[in-house]
Amino acid sequence: MNRALKQAQKAFDIGEVPVGAVLVYKEEIIAESHNSPISTCDPSAHAEINVIRDGAKFLKNYRLNNTSLYVTLEPCAMCCGALIHARVENLIFSAADLKSGAVVSNGNLLDSDFINHKVNYLQGLLQDESSDLLKRFFSQKRL
């Protein structure tokens, strides 16, 4: 998760919402990225989507079996859908996103009966560090 926090700091430094993600396959980091929708003019360029894309290219397979995705903020509905379709095995996230989070805060998508793949998840790892970075970012935007 420390690597994901470093990615979040990179996003912060370029004016993107500071969310970072790391994708691990069999204990090896295969992708790391941060939010980049503003700089790429791509509304889907969330940190999770970026590492899923890069991980799929690395593995030469869109199914990311035996992977764990670490991210500094609870994924939104779009990212939850990508986790399911990519068959990510484990999701570990830091801070809850009370506004847009779709894992535990709103909708609990990963626990839905209608999905065809269950993603295991754990929340709260380095939560304070992630929350502090997000608070600093948004406090600067509101000046």
Short mmCIF file of N, CA and C in Angstrom, two decimals:
data_model
loop_
_atom_site.label_atom_id
_atom_site.label_comp_id
_atom_site.label_asym_id
_atom_site.label_seq_id
_atom_site.Cartn_x
_atom_site.Cartn_y
_atom_site.Cartn_z
N MET A 1 0.83 -1.20 0.00
CA MET A 1 0.00 0.00 0.00
C MET A 1 0.87 1.26 0.00
N ASN A 2 2.07 1.15 0.53
CA ASN A 2 2.97 2.31 0.49
C ASN A 2 3.26 2.74 -0.94
N ARG A 3 3.40 1.78 -1.84
CA ARG A 3 3.63 2.11 -3.26
C ARG A 3 2.41 2.81 -3.84
N ALA A 4 1.23 2.39 -3.46
CA ALA A 4 0.01 3.04 -3.93
C ALA A 4 -0.06 4.47 -3.40
N LEU A 5 0.35 4.68 -2.17
CA LEU A 5 0.37 6.04 -1.61
C LEU A 5 1.36 6.93 -2.35
N LYS A 6 2.48 6.37 -2.78
CA LYS A 6 3.45 7.14 -3.57
C LYS A 6 2.83 7.54 -4.91
N GLN A 7 2.07 6.63 -5.50
CA GLN A 7 1.36 6.96 -6.74
C GLN A 7 0.32 8.05 -6.50
N ALA A 8 -0.37 7.98 -5.38
CA ALA A 8 -1.36 9.01 -5.04
C ALA A 8 -0.69 10.37 -4.91
N GLN A 9 0.49 10.40 -4.33
CA GLN A 9 1.24 11.65 -4.20
C GLN A 9 1.60 12.20 -5.58
N LYS A 10 1.95 11.33 -6.51
CA LYS A 10 2.24 11.77 -7.89
C LYS A 10 1.01 12.43 -8.51
N ALA A 11 -0.15 11.84 -8.28
CA ALA A 11 -1.39 12.44 -8.79
C ALA A 11 -1.60 13.82 -8.16
N PHE A 12 -1.42 13.90 -6.86
CA PHE A 12 -1.54 15.17 -6.13
C PHE A 12 -0.65 16.23 -6.77
N ASP A 13 0.60 15.85 -7.05
CA ASP A 13 1.59 16.78 -7.56
C ASP A 13 1.24 17.35 -8.93
N ILE A 14 0.43 16.63 -9.71
CA ILE A 14 0.05 17.13 -11.04
C ILE A 14 -1.41 17.62 -11.09
N GLY A 15 -2.02 17.75 -9.92
CA GLY A 15 -3.37 18.31 -9.84
C GLY A 15 -4.50 17.33 -10.07
N GLU A 16 -4.20 16.04 -10.06
CA GLU A 16 -5.23 15.01 -10.16
C GLU A 16 -5.68 14.63 -8.75
N VAL A 17 -6.90 14.14 -8.62
CA VAL A 17 -7.35 13.64 -7.32
C VAL A 17 -6.38 12.55 -6.89
N PRO A 18 -5.82 12.66 -5.68
CA PRO A 18 -4.73 11.77 -5.27
C PRO A 18 -5.17 10.36 -4.88
N VAL A 19 -5.31 9.54 -5.90
CA VAL A 19 -5.61 8.12 -5.71
C VAL A 19 -4.54 7.34 -6.46
N GLY A 20 -3.95 6.37 -5.78
CA GLY A 20 -2.94 5.52 -6.39
C GLY A 20 -3.31 4.06 -6.26
N ALA A 21 -2.80 3.25 -7.19
CA ALA A 21 -3.10 1.82 -7.17
C ALA A 21 -1.89 1.01 -7.60
N VAL A 22 -1.84 -0.21 -7.09
CA VAL A 22 -0.80 -1.18 -7.42
C VAL A 22 -1.47 -2.52 -7.66
N LEU A 23 -1.05 -3.22 -8.70
CA LEU A 23 -1.58 -4.55 -8.99
C LEU A 23 -0.46 -5.57 -8.78
N VAL A 24 -0.76 -6.59 -7.98
CA VAL A 24 0.21 -7.62 -7.62
C VAL A 24 -0.26 -8.96 -8.17
N TYR A 25 0.67 -9.67 -8.82
CA TYR A 25 0.40 -11.01 -9.34
C TYR A 25 1.40 -11.97 -8.72
N LYS A 26 0.89 -12.91 -7.96
CA LYS A 26 1.75 -13.90 -7.30
C LYS A 26 2.93 -13.24 -6.58
N GLU A 27 2.63 -12.22 -5.79
CA GLU A 27 3.58 -11.50 -4.94
C GLU A 27 4.56 -10.61 -5.71
N GLU A 28 4.30 -10.35 -6.99
CA GLU A 28 5.13 -9.46 -7.80
C GLU A 28 4.29 -8.29 -8.28
N ILE A 29 4.79 -7.07 -8.10
CA ILE A 29 4.10 -5.89 -8.62
C ILE A 29 4.21 -5.91 -10.14
N ILE A 30 3.06 -5.90 -10.81
CA ILE A 30 3.08 -5.91 -12.28
C ILE A 30 2.56 -4.60 -12.87
N ALA A 31 1.95 -3.75 -12.05
CA ALA A 31 1.47 -2.46 -12.54
C ALA A 31 1.26 -1.52 -11.37
N GLU A 32 1.54 -0.26 -11.60
CA GLU A 32 1.22 0.78 -10.62
C GLU A 32 0.90 2.06 -11.37
N SER A 33 -0.05 2.81 -10.83
CA SER A 33 -0.50 4.01 -11.51
C SER A 33 -1.28 4.89 -10.54
N HIS A 34 -1.76 6.00 -11.06
CA HIS A 34 -2.56 6.93 -10.27
C HIS A 34 -3.68 7.48 -11.14
N ASN A 35 -4.58 8.20 -10.52
CA ASN A 35 -5.66 8.85 -11.26
C ASN A 35 -5.06 9.75 -12.33
N SER A 36 -5.66 9.73 -13.52
CA SER A 36 -5.16 10.60 -14.59
C SER A 36 -6.25 11.05 -15.56
N PRO A 37 -7.51 11.17 -15.14
CA PRO A 37 -8.54 11.58 -16.10
C PRO A 37 -8.35 13.00 -16.64
N ILE A 38 -7.83 13.90 -15.83
CA ILE A 38 -7.65 15.28 -16.28
C ILE A 38 -6.52 15.35 -17.31
N SER A 39 -5.37 14.78 -16.96
CA SER A 39 -4.20 14.88 -17.84
C SER A 39 -4.35 14.06 -19.12
N THR A 40 -5.17 13.02 -19.10
CA THR A 40 -5.35 12.19 -20.30
C THR A 40 -6.65 12.49 -21.05
N CYS A 41 -7.47 13.38 -20.50
CA CYS A 41 -8.79 13.68 -21.08
C CYS A 41 -9.59 12.39 -21.25
N ASP A 42 -9.53 11.54 -20.23
CA ASP A 42 -10.20 10.24 -20.26
C ASP A 42 -10.91 10.04 -18.93
N PRO A 43 -12.23 10.16 -18.91
CA PRO A 43 -12.95 10.04 -17.64
C PRO A 43 -12.84 8.66 -17.00
N SER A 44 -12.41 7.66 -17.75
CA SER A 44 -12.26 6.32 -17.17
C SER A 44 -10.86 6.07 -16.61
N ALA A 45 -9.98 7.04 -16.67
CA ALA A 45 -8.59 6.84 -16.27
C ALA A 45 -8.40 6.93 -14.75
N HIS A 46 -9.19 6.18 -14.03
CA HIS A 46 -9.00 6.06 -12.58
C HIS A 46 -7.79 5.17 -12.34
N ALA A 47 -7.20 5.28 -11.17
CA ALA A 47 -6.01 4.49 -10.84
C ALA A 47 -6.25 3.00 -11.03
N GLU A 48 -7.42 2.52 -10.59
CA GLU A 48 -7.73 1.10 -10.70
C GLU A 48 -7.81 0.65 -12.16
N ILE A 49 -8.47 1.43 -12.98
CA ILE A 49 -8.60 1.10 -14.41
C ILE A 49 -7.22 1.09 -15.06
N ASN A 50 -6.40 2.06 -14.73
CA ASN A 50 -5.06 2.13 -15.30
C ASN A 50 -4.23 0.88 -14.98
N VAL A 51 -4.27 0.43 -13.72
CA VAL A 51 -3.47 -0.76 -13.39
C VAL A 51 -4.08 -2.03 -13.96
N ILE A 52 -5.39 -2.08 -14.07
CA ILE A 52 -6.02 -3.24 -14.70
C ILE A 52 -5.60 -3.33 -16.17
N ARG A 53 -5.63 -2.20 -16.87
CA ARG A 53 -5.19 -2.19 -18.28
C ARG A 53 -3.73 -2.62 -18.41
N ASP A 54 -2.88 -2.01 -17.59
CA ASP A 54 -1.45 -2.33 -17.66
C ASP A 54 -1.17 -3.78 -17.25
N GLY A 55 -1.88 -4.25 -16.24
CA GLY A 55 -1.70 -5.63 -15.79
C GLY A 55 -2.14 -6.63 -16.85
N ALA A 56 -3.24 -6.34 -17.53
CA ALA A 56 -3.71 -7.22 -18.60
C ALA A 56 -2.70 -7.28 -19.74
N LYS A 57 -2.12 -6.14 -20.07
CA LYS A 57 -1.07 -6.13 -21.11
C LYS A 57 0.14 -6.93 -20.66
N PHE A 58 0.52 -6.77 -19.41
CA PHE A 58 1.69 -7.49 -18.88
C PHE A 58 1.46 -9.00 -18.93
N LEU A 59 0.28 -9.43 -18.50
CA LEU A 59 -0.03 -10.86 -18.46
C LEU A 59 -0.53 -11.40 -19.81
N LYS A 60 -0.78 -10.48 -20.75
CA LYS A 60 -1.32 -10.86 -22.06
C LYS A 60 -2.63 -11.63 -21.91
N ASN A 61 -3.44 -11.14 -20.98
CA ASN A 61 -4.73 -11.77 -20.70
C ASN A 61 -5.59 -10.76 -19.96
N TYR A 62 -6.83 -10.59 -20.40
CA TYR A 62 -7.71 -9.66 -19.70
C TYR A 62 -8.20 -10.21 -18.37
N ARG A 63 -8.08 -11.50 -18.18
CA ARG A 63 -8.46 -12.10 -16.90
C ARG A 63 -7.25 -12.08 -15.97
N LEU A 64 -7.41 -11.39 -14.89
CA LEU A 64 -6.30 -11.17 -13.95
C LEU A 64 -6.43 -12.09 -12.75
N ASN A 65 -6.56 -13.38 -13.02
CA ASN A 65 -6.63 -14.36 -11.94
C ASN A 65 -5.37 -14.29 -11.08
N ASN A 66 -5.53 -14.60 -9.80
CA ASN A 66 -4.40 -14.61 -8.85
C ASN A 66 -3.77 -13.24 -8.66
N THR A 67 -4.57 -12.18 -8.79
CA THR A 67 -4.04 -10.84 -8.57
C THR A 67 -4.70 -10.19 -7.36
N SER A 68 -3.98 -9.24 -6.81
CA SER A 68 -4.49 -8.39 -5.73
C SER A 68 -4.29 -6.95 -6.13
N LEU A 69 -5.33 -6.15 -5.98
CA LEU A 69 -5.26 -4.73 -6.31
C LEU A 69 -5.30 -3.93 -5.02
N TYR A 70 -4.28 -3.10 -4.83
CA TYR A 70 -4.18 -2.20 -3.68
C TYR A 70 -4.49 -0.80 -4.18
N VAL A 71 -5.41 -0.11 -3.52
CA VAL A 71 -5.78 1.24 -3.94
C VAL A 71 -6.06 2.09 -2.71
N THR A 72 -5.75 3.36 -2.81
CA THR A 72 -5.81 4.25 -1.65
C THR A 72 -7.21 4.77 -1.33
N LEU A 73 -8.18 4.53 -2.22
CA LEU A 73 -9.55 4.98 -1.98
C LEU A 73 -10.52 3.91 -2.46
N GLU A 74 -11.60 3.76 -1.75
CA GLU A 74 -12.64 2.79 -2.12
C GLU A 74 -13.06 2.98 -3.58
N PRO A 75 -13.06 1.93 -4.37
CA PRO A 75 -13.43 2.04 -5.78
C PRO A 75 -14.89 2.45 -6.01
N CYS A 76 -15.08 3.17 -7.12
CA CYS A 76 -16.42 3.57 -7.55
C CYS A 76 -17.09 2.41 -8.28
N ALA A 77 -18.31 2.62 -8.73
CA ALA A 77 -19.06 1.57 -9.43
C ALA A 77 -18.36 1.14 -10.72
N MET A 78 -17.84 2.08 -11.48
CA MET A 78 -17.13 1.73 -12.71
C MET A 78 -15.95 0.83 -12.42
N CYS A 79 -15.17 1.20 -11.42
CA CYS A 79 -13.98 0.41 -11.09
C CYS A 79 -14.35 -0.95 -10.50
N CYS A 80 -15.42 -1.01 -9.73
CA CYS A 80 -15.89 -2.31 -9.22
C CYS A 80 -16.27 -3.22 -10.38
N GLY A 81 -16.94 -2.67 -11.38
CA GLY A 81 -17.29 -3.46 -12.55
C GLY A 81 -16.05 -4.00 -13.26
N ALA A 82 -15.04 -3.17 -13.37
CA ALA A 82 -13.79 -3.61 -14.01
C ALA A 82 -13.10 -4.70 -13.19
N LEU A 83 -13.12 -4.56 -11.87
CA LEU A 83 -12.53 -5.60 -11.00
C LEU A 83 -13.22 -6.94 -11.22
N ILE A 84 -14.52 -6.91 -11.33
CA ILE A 84 -15.30 -8.14 -11.53
C ILE A 84 -14.98 -8.75 -12.90
N HIS A 85 -15.06 -7.93 -13.95
CA HIS A 85 -14.82 -8.45 -15.30
C HIS A 85 -13.40 -8.94 -15.50
N ALA A 86 -12.44 -8.31 -14.82
CA ALA A 86 -11.04 -8.71 -14.93
C ALA A 86 -10.72 -9.92 -14.05
N ARG A 87 -11.65 -10.30 -13.20
CA ARG A 87 -11.46 -11.45 -12.29
C ARG A 87 -10.34 -11.22 -11.28
N VAL A 88 -10.20 -9.97 -10.82
CA VAL A 88 -9.25 -9.68 -9.75
C VAL A 88 -9.67 -10.48 -8.53
N GLU A 89 -8.72 -11.12 -7.87
CA GLU A 89 -9.06 -11.98 -6.74
C GLU A 89 -9.27 -11.21 -5.45
N ASN A 90 -8.37 -10.25 -5.17
CA ASN A 90 -8.41 -9.52 -3.90
C ASN A 90 -8.32 -8.02 -4.13
N LEU A 91 -9.09 -7.28 -3.37
CA LEU A 91 -9.05 -5.82 -3.36
C LEU A 91 -8.72 -5.38 -1.95
N ILE A 92 -7.70 -4.53 -1.83
CA ILE A 92 -7.35 -3.95 -0.54
C ILE A 92 -7.38 -2.44 -0.73
N PHE A 93 -8.23 -1.74 0.02
CA PHE A 93 -8.29 -0.29 -0.13
C PHE A 93 -8.14 0.41 1.21
N SER A 94 -7.65 1.64 1.13
CA SER A 94 -7.37 2.42 2.33
C SER A 94 -8.61 3.11 2.87
N ALA A 95 -8.95 4.24 2.29
CA ALA A 95 -10.02 5.08 2.81
C ALA A 95 -11.36 4.78 2.15
N ALA A 96 -12.41 4.86 2.93
CA ALA A 96 -13.77 4.76 2.38
C ALA A 96 -14.08 6.03 1.60
N ASP A 97 -14.90 5.91 0.58
CA ASP A 97 -15.36 7.06 -0.20
C ASP A 97 -16.87 7.16 -0.02
N LEU A 98 -17.27 7.98 0.94
CA LEU A 98 -18.68 8.08 1.31
C LEU A 98 -19.55 8.62 0.18
N LYS A 99 -18.95 9.35 -0.75
CA LYS A 99 -19.71 9.94 -1.85
C LYS A 99 -19.86 8.97 -3.03
N SER A 100 -18.76 8.35 -3.44
CA SER A 100 -18.78 7.56 -4.68
C SER A 100 -18.36 6.10 -4.52
N GLY A 101 -17.94 5.71 -3.34
CA GLY A 101 -17.48 4.34 -3.14
C GLY A 101 -18.60 3.33 -3.31
N ALA A 102 -18.29 2.23 -4.00
CA ALA A 102 -19.33 1.23 -4.30
C ALA A 102 -19.02 -0.14 -3.71
N VAL A 103 -18.03 -0.21 -2.82
CA VAL A 103 -17.70 -1.49 -2.18
C VAL A 103 -18.43 -1.63 -0.86
N VAL A 104 -18.30 -0.63 0.01
CA VAL A 104 -18.97 -0.67 1.31
C VAL A 104 -19.81 0.58 1.59
N SER A 105 -19.49 1.70 0.96
CA SER A 105 -20.17 2.95 1.29
C SER A 105 -21.52 3.12 0.60
N ASN A 106 -21.62 2.70 -0.63
CA ASN A 106 -22.85 2.86 -1.42
C ASN A 106 -23.02 1.66 -2.34
N GLY A 107 -24.04 0.90 -2.15
CA GLY A 107 -24.36 -0.16 -3.09
C GLY A 107 -23.76 -1.52 -2.84
N ASN A 108 -22.63 -1.58 -2.20
CA ASN A 108 -21.99 -2.88 -1.91
C ASN A 108 -21.98 -3.80 -3.14
N LEU A 109 -21.49 -3.29 -4.24
CA LEU A 109 -21.55 -4.04 -5.50
C LEU A 109 -20.83 -5.38 -5.46
N LEU A 110 -19.70 -5.44 -4.77
CA LEU A 110 -18.93 -6.69 -4.76
C LEU A 110 -19.62 -7.80 -3.99
N ASP A 111 -20.62 -7.45 -3.19
CA ASP A 111 -21.38 -8.46 -2.44
C ASP A 111 -22.70 -8.83 -3.12
N SER A 112 -22.96 -8.29 -4.28
CA SER A 112 -24.22 -8.53 -4.97
C SER A 112 -24.34 -9.97 -5.43
N ASP A 113 -25.54 -10.50 -5.35
CA ASP A 113 -25.80 -11.88 -5.76
C ASP A 113 -25.76 -12.06 -7.28
N PHE A 114 -25.95 -10.99 -8.03
CA PHE A 114 -26.07 -11.12 -9.48
C PHE A 114 -24.73 -11.16 -10.22
N ILE A 115 -23.62 -10.92 -9.53
CA ILE A 115 -22.33 -10.92 -10.23
C ILE A 115 -21.79 -12.34 -10.37
N ASN A 116 -20.98 -12.54 -11.41
CA ASN A 116 -20.47 -13.88 -11.70
C ASN A 116 -19.07 -14.14 -11.14
N HIS A 117 -18.49 -13.18 -10.47
CA HIS A 117 -17.16 -13.36 -9.87
C HIS A 117 -17.12 -12.59 -8.56
N LYS A 118 -16.71 -13.22 -7.52
CA LYS A 118 -16.61 -12.57 -6.22
C LYS A 118 -15.18 -12.08 -5.99
N VAL A 119 -15.06 -10.82 -5.65
CA VAL A 119 -13.78 -10.21 -5.31
C VAL A 119 -13.72 -10.13 -3.79
N ASN A 120 -12.70 -10.72 -3.20
CA ASN A 120 -12.49 -10.57 -1.76
C ASN A 120 -12.01 -9.15 -1.50
N TYR A 121 -12.41 -8.56 -0.39
CA TYR A 121 -11.93 -7.21 -0.13
C TYR A 121 -11.65 -6.99 1.35
N LEU A 122 -10.74 -6.04 1.57
CA LEU A 122 -10.32 -5.62 2.91
C LEU A 122 -10.18 -4.12 2.87
N GLN A 123 -10.70 -3.44 3.86
CA GLN A 123 -10.59 -1.98 3.88
C GLN A 123 -9.82 -1.51 5.11
N GLY A 124 -9.21 -0.32 4.98
CA GLY A 124 -8.62 0.35 6.12
C GLY A 124 -7.11 0.35 6.19
N LEU A 125 -6.41 -0.34 5.30
CA LEU A 125 -4.95 -0.38 5.34
C LEU A 125 -4.39 1.00 5.00
N LEU A 126 -3.66 1.60 5.92
CA LEU A 126 -3.11 2.95 5.79
C LEU A 126 -4.19 4.00 5.49
N GLN A 127 -5.33 3.81 6.12
CA GLN A 127 -6.48 4.69 5.92
C GLN A 127 -6.17 6.14 6.29
N ASP A 128 -5.51 6.37 7.41
CA ASP A 128 -5.24 7.74 7.85
C ASP A 128 -4.34 8.48 6.86
N GLU A 129 -3.32 7.81 6.36
CA GLU A 129 -2.40 8.44 5.42
C GLU A 129 -3.12 8.82 4.13
N SER A 130 -3.95 7.94 3.64
CA SER A 130 -4.70 8.23 2.42
C SER A 130 -5.71 9.36 2.65
N SER A 131 -6.42 9.29 3.74
CA SER A 131 -7.41 10.33 4.06
C SER A 131 -6.75 11.69 4.21
N ASP A 132 -5.59 11.73 4.85
CA ASP A 132 -4.88 13.00 5.03
C ASP A 132 -4.49 13.62 3.69
N LEU A 133 -3.99 12.80 2.77
CA LEU A 133 -3.61 13.30 1.45
C LEU A 133 -4.82 13.84 0.70
N LEU A 134 -5.92 13.13 0.75
CA LEU A 134 -7.15 13.59 0.10
C LEU A 134 -7.65 14.90 0.72
N LYS A 135 -7.61 14.99 2.04
CA LYS A 135 -8.06 16.22 2.71
C LYS A 135 -7.19 17.40 2.32
N ARG A 136 -5.87 17.20 2.26
CA ARG A 136 -4.95 18.28 1.85
C ARG A 136 -5.27 18.73 0.42
N PHE A 137 -5.49 17.77 -0.46
CA PHE A 137 -5.78 18.09 -1.85
C PHE A 137 -7.05 18.94 -1.97
N PHE A 138 -8.13 18.49 -1.35
CA PHE A 138 -9.39 19.20 -1.49
C PHE A 138 -9.41 20.51 -0.71
N SER A 139 -8.66 20.62 0.37
CA SER A 139 -8.59 21.90 1.08
C SER A 139 -7.88 22.95 0.22
N GLN A 140 -6.91 22.55 -0.57
CA GLN A 140 -6.23 23.48 -1.49
C GLN A 140 -7.15 23.90 -2.63
N LYS A 141 -8.01 23.00 -3.07
CA LYS A 141 -8.93 23.31 -4.16
C LYS A 141 -10.02 24.28 -3.71
N ARG A 142 -10.30 24.30 -2.43
CA ARG A 142 -11.39 25.12 -1.90
C ARG A 142 -10.93 26.49 -1.40
N LEU A 143 -9.69 26.85 -1.63
CA LEU A 143 -9.18 28.14 -1.16
C LEU A 143 -9.81 29.31 -1.86
#
